[in-house]
mmCIF file of C-alpha atoms in Angstrom:
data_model
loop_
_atom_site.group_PDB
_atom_site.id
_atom_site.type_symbol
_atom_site.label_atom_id
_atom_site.label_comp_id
_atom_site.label_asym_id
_atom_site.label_seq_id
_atom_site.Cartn_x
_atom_site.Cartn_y
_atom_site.Cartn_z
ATOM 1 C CA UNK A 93 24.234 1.108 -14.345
ATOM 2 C CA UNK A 94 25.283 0.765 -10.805
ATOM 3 C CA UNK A 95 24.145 4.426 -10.375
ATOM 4 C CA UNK A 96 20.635 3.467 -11.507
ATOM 5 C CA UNK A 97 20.801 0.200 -9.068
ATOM 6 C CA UNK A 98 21.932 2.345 -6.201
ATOM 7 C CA UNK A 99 19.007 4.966 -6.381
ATOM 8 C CA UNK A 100 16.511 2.459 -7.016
ATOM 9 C CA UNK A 101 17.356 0.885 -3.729
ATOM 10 C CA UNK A 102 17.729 3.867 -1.857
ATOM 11 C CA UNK A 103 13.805 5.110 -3.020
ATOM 12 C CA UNK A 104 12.944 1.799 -2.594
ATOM 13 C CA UNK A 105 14.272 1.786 0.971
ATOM 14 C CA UNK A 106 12.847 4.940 1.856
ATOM 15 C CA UNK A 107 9.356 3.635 0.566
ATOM 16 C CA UNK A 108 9.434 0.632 2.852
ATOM 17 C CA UNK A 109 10.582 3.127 5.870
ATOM 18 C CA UNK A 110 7.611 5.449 4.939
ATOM 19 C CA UNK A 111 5.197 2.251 5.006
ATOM 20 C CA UNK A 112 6.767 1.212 7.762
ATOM 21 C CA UNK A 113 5.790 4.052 9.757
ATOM 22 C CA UNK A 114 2.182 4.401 8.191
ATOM 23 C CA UNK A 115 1.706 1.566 10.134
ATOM 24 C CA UNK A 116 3.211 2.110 13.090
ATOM 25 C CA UNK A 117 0.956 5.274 13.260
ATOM 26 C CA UNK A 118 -2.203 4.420 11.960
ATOM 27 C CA UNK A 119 -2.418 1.096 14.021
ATOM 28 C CA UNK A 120 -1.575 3.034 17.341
ATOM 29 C CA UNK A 121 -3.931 4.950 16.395
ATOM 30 C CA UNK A 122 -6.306 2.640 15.668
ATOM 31 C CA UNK A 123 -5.947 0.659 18.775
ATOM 32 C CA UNK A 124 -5.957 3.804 20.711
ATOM 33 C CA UNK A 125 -9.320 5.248 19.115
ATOM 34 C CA UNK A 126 -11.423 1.750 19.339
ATOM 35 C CA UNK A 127 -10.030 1.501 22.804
ATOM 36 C CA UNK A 128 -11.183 4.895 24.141
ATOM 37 C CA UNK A 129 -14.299 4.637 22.085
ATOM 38 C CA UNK A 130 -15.302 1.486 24.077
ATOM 39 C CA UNK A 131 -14.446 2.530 27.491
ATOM 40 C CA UNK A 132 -16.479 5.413 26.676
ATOM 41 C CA UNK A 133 -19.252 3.198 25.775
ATOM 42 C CA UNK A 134 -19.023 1.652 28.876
ATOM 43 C CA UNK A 135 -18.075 4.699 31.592
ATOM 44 C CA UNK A 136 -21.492 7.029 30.452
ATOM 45 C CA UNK A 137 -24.770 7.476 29.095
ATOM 46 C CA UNK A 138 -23.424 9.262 25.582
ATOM 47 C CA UNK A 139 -22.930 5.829 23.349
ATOM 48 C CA UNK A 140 -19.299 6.730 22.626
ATOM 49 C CA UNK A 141 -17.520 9.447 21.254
ATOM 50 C CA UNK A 142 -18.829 11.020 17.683
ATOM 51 C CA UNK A 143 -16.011 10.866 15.659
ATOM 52 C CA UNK A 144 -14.915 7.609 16.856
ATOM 53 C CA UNK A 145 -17.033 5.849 14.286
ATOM 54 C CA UNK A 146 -15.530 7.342 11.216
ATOM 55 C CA UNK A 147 -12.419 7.930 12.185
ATOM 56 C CA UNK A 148 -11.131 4.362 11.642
ATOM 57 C CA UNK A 149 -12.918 4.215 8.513
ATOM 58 C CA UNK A 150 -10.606 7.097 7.519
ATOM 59 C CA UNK A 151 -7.336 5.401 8.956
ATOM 60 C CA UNK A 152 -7.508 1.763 8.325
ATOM 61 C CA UNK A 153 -7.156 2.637 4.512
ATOM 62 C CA UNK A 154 -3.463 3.314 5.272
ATOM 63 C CA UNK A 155 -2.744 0.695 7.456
ATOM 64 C CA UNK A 156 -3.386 -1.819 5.008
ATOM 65 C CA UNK A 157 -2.215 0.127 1.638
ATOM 66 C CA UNK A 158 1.253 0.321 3.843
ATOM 67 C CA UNK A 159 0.823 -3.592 4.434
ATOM 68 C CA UNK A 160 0.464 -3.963 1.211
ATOM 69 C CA UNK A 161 3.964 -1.617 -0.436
ATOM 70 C CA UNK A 162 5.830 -4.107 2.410
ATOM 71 C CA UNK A 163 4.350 -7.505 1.016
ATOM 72 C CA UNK A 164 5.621 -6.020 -2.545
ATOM 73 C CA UNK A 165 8.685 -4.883 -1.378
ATOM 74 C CA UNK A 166 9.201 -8.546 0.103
ATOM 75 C CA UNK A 167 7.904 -10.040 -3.236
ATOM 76 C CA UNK A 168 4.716 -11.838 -1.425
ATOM 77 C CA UNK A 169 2.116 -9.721 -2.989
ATOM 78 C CA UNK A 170 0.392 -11.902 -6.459
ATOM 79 C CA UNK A 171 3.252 -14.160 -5.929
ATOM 80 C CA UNK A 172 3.464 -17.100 -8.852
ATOM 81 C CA UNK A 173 6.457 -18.840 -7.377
ATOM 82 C CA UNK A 174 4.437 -22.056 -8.943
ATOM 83 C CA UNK A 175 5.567 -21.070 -12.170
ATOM 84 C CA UNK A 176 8.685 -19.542 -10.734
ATOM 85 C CA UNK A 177 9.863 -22.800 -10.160
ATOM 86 C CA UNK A 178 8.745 -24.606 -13.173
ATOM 87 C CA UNK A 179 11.208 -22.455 -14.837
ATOM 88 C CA UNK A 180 15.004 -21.889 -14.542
ATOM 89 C CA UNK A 181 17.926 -19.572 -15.819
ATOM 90 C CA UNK A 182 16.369 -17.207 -18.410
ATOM 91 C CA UNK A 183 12.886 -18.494 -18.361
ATOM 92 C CA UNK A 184 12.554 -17.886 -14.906
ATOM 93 C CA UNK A 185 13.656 -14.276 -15.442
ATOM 94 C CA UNK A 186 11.744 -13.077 -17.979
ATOM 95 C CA UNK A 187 8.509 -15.170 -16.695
ATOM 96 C CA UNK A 188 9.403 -12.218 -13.718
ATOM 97 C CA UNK A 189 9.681 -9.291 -15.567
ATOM 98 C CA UNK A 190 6.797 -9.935 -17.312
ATOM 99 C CA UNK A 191 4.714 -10.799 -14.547
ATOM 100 C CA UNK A 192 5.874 -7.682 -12.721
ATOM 101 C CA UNK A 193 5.253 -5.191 -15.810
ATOM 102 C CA UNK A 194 1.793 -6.646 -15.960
ATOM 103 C CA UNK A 195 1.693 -5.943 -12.133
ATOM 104 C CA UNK A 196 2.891 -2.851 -12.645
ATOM 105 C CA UNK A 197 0.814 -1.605 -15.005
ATOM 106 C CA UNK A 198 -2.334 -2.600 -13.571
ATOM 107 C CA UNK A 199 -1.442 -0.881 -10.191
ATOM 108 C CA UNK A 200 -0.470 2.660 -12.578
ATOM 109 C CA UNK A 201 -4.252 1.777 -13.716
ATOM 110 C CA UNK A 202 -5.862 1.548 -10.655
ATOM 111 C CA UNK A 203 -3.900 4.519 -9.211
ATOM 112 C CA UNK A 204 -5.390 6.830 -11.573
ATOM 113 C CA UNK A 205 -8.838 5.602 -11.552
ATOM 114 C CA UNK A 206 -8.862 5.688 -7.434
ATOM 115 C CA UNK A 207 -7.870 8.874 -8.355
ATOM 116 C CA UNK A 208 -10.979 9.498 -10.469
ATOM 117 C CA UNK A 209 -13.174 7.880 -8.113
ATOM 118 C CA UNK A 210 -11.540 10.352 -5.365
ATOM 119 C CA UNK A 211 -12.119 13.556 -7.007
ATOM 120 C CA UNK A 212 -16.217 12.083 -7.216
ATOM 121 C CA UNK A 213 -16.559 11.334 -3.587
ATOM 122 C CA UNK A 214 -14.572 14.549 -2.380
ATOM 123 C CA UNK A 215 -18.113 16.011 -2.786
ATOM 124 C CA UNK A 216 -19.366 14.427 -0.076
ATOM 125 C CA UNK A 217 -18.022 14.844 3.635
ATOM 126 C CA UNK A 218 -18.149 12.074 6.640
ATOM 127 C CA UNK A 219 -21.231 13.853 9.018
ATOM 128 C CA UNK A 220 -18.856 14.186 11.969
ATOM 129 C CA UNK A 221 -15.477 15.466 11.025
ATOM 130 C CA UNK A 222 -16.627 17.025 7.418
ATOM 131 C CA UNK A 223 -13.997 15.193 6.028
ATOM 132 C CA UNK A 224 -13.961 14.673 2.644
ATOM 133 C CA UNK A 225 -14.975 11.020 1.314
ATOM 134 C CA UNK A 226 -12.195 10.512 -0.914
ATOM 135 C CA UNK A 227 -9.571 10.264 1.508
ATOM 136 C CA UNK A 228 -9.596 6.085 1.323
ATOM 137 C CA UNK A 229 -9.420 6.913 -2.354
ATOM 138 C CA UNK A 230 -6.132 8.660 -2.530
ATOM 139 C CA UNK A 231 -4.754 6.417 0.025
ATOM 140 C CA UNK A 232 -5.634 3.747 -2.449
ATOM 141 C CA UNK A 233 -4.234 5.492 -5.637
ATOM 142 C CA UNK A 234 -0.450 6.706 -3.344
ATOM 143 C CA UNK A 235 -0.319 2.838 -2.409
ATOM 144 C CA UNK A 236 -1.016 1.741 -5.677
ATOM 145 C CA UNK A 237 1.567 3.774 -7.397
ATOM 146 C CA UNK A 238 4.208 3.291 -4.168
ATOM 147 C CA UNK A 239 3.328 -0.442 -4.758
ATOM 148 C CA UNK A 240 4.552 -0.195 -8.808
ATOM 149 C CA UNK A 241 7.768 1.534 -7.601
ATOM 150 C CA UNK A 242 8.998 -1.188 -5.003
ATOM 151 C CA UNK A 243 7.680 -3.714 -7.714
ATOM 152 C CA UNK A 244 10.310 -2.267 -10.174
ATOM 153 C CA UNK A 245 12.739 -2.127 -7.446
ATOM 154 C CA UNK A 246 12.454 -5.581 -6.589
ATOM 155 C CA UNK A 247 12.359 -6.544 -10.593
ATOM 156 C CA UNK A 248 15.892 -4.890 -10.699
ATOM 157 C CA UNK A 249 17.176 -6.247 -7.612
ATOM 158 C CA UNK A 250 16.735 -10.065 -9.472
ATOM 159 C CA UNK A 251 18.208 -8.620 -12.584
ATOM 160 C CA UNK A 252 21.234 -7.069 -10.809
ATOM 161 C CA UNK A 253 21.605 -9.951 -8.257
ATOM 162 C CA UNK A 254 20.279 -13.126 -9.449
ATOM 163 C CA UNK A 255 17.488 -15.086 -8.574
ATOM 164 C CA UNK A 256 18.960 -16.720 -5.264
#
């Protein structure tokens, strides 16, 4: 059992490291395309660069998908410590590992219907770039199932460790 402990933490670490650097990345770049986008705005006649416009619409996805495995990972995503505290010794657990299968299950949902939805707007490509619409989409369904992994993690990190 210690085996299965151990390589749930190490995916679950490397998760968090990944997200970690999603948003490093994407909010540099973020920062760094608004930014040149409005001292373009301001230095010439164009308006701004082209791309500038969809291009955060492509990132920010990520950013906060990444936000969102961290708060997970941290247990301050749909927290219910309200309840959490109502309850103590085996109460308390199982009010967790039900509230994080349900959690679970409804991110494996919405990972394969962002999926779904995905494959739809793929059709259609942003007017600048020609990139494909659906790229929010699968950021959405990755985060969604990255989100159920670190939620499992954290669910056996209680069981294994205690509540405290």
């Amino acid at each position: 059992m210690s085996r299965f402990y151990s390589a749930v933490d190490l995916v679950a670490g490397i998760i968090v490291a990944f997200a970690r650097l999603v948003i490093i990345v994407s909010g540099i770049a973020l920062t760094l395309v608004t930014t040149a986008n409005v001292a373009v705005r301001y230095l010439s006649a164009s308006g701004g660069l082209s791309f500038a416009q969809e291009l955060p619409m492509l990132i920010f996805p990520w950013f906060i998908i990444a936000g969102i495995v961290l708060a997970a990972h941290a247990g301050g995503h749909m927290a219910v410590e309200w309840l959490y505290d109502k309850l103590a010794g085996q109460s308390r657990t199982m009010a967790l590992i039900v509230a994080n299968a349900i959690s679970v299950a409804a991110f494996l949902v919405l990972a394969y219907q962002a999926t779904v939805v995905a494959e739809i707007a793929g059709a259609e490509h942003s007017p600048v770039l020609q990139l494909p619409n659906s790229i929010g989409y699968y950021a959405l369904s990755i985060g969604a199932v990255l989100v159920s992994i670190v939620t499992v993690a954290a669910t056996a990190r209680v069981l294994r460790l205690g509540w405290d």
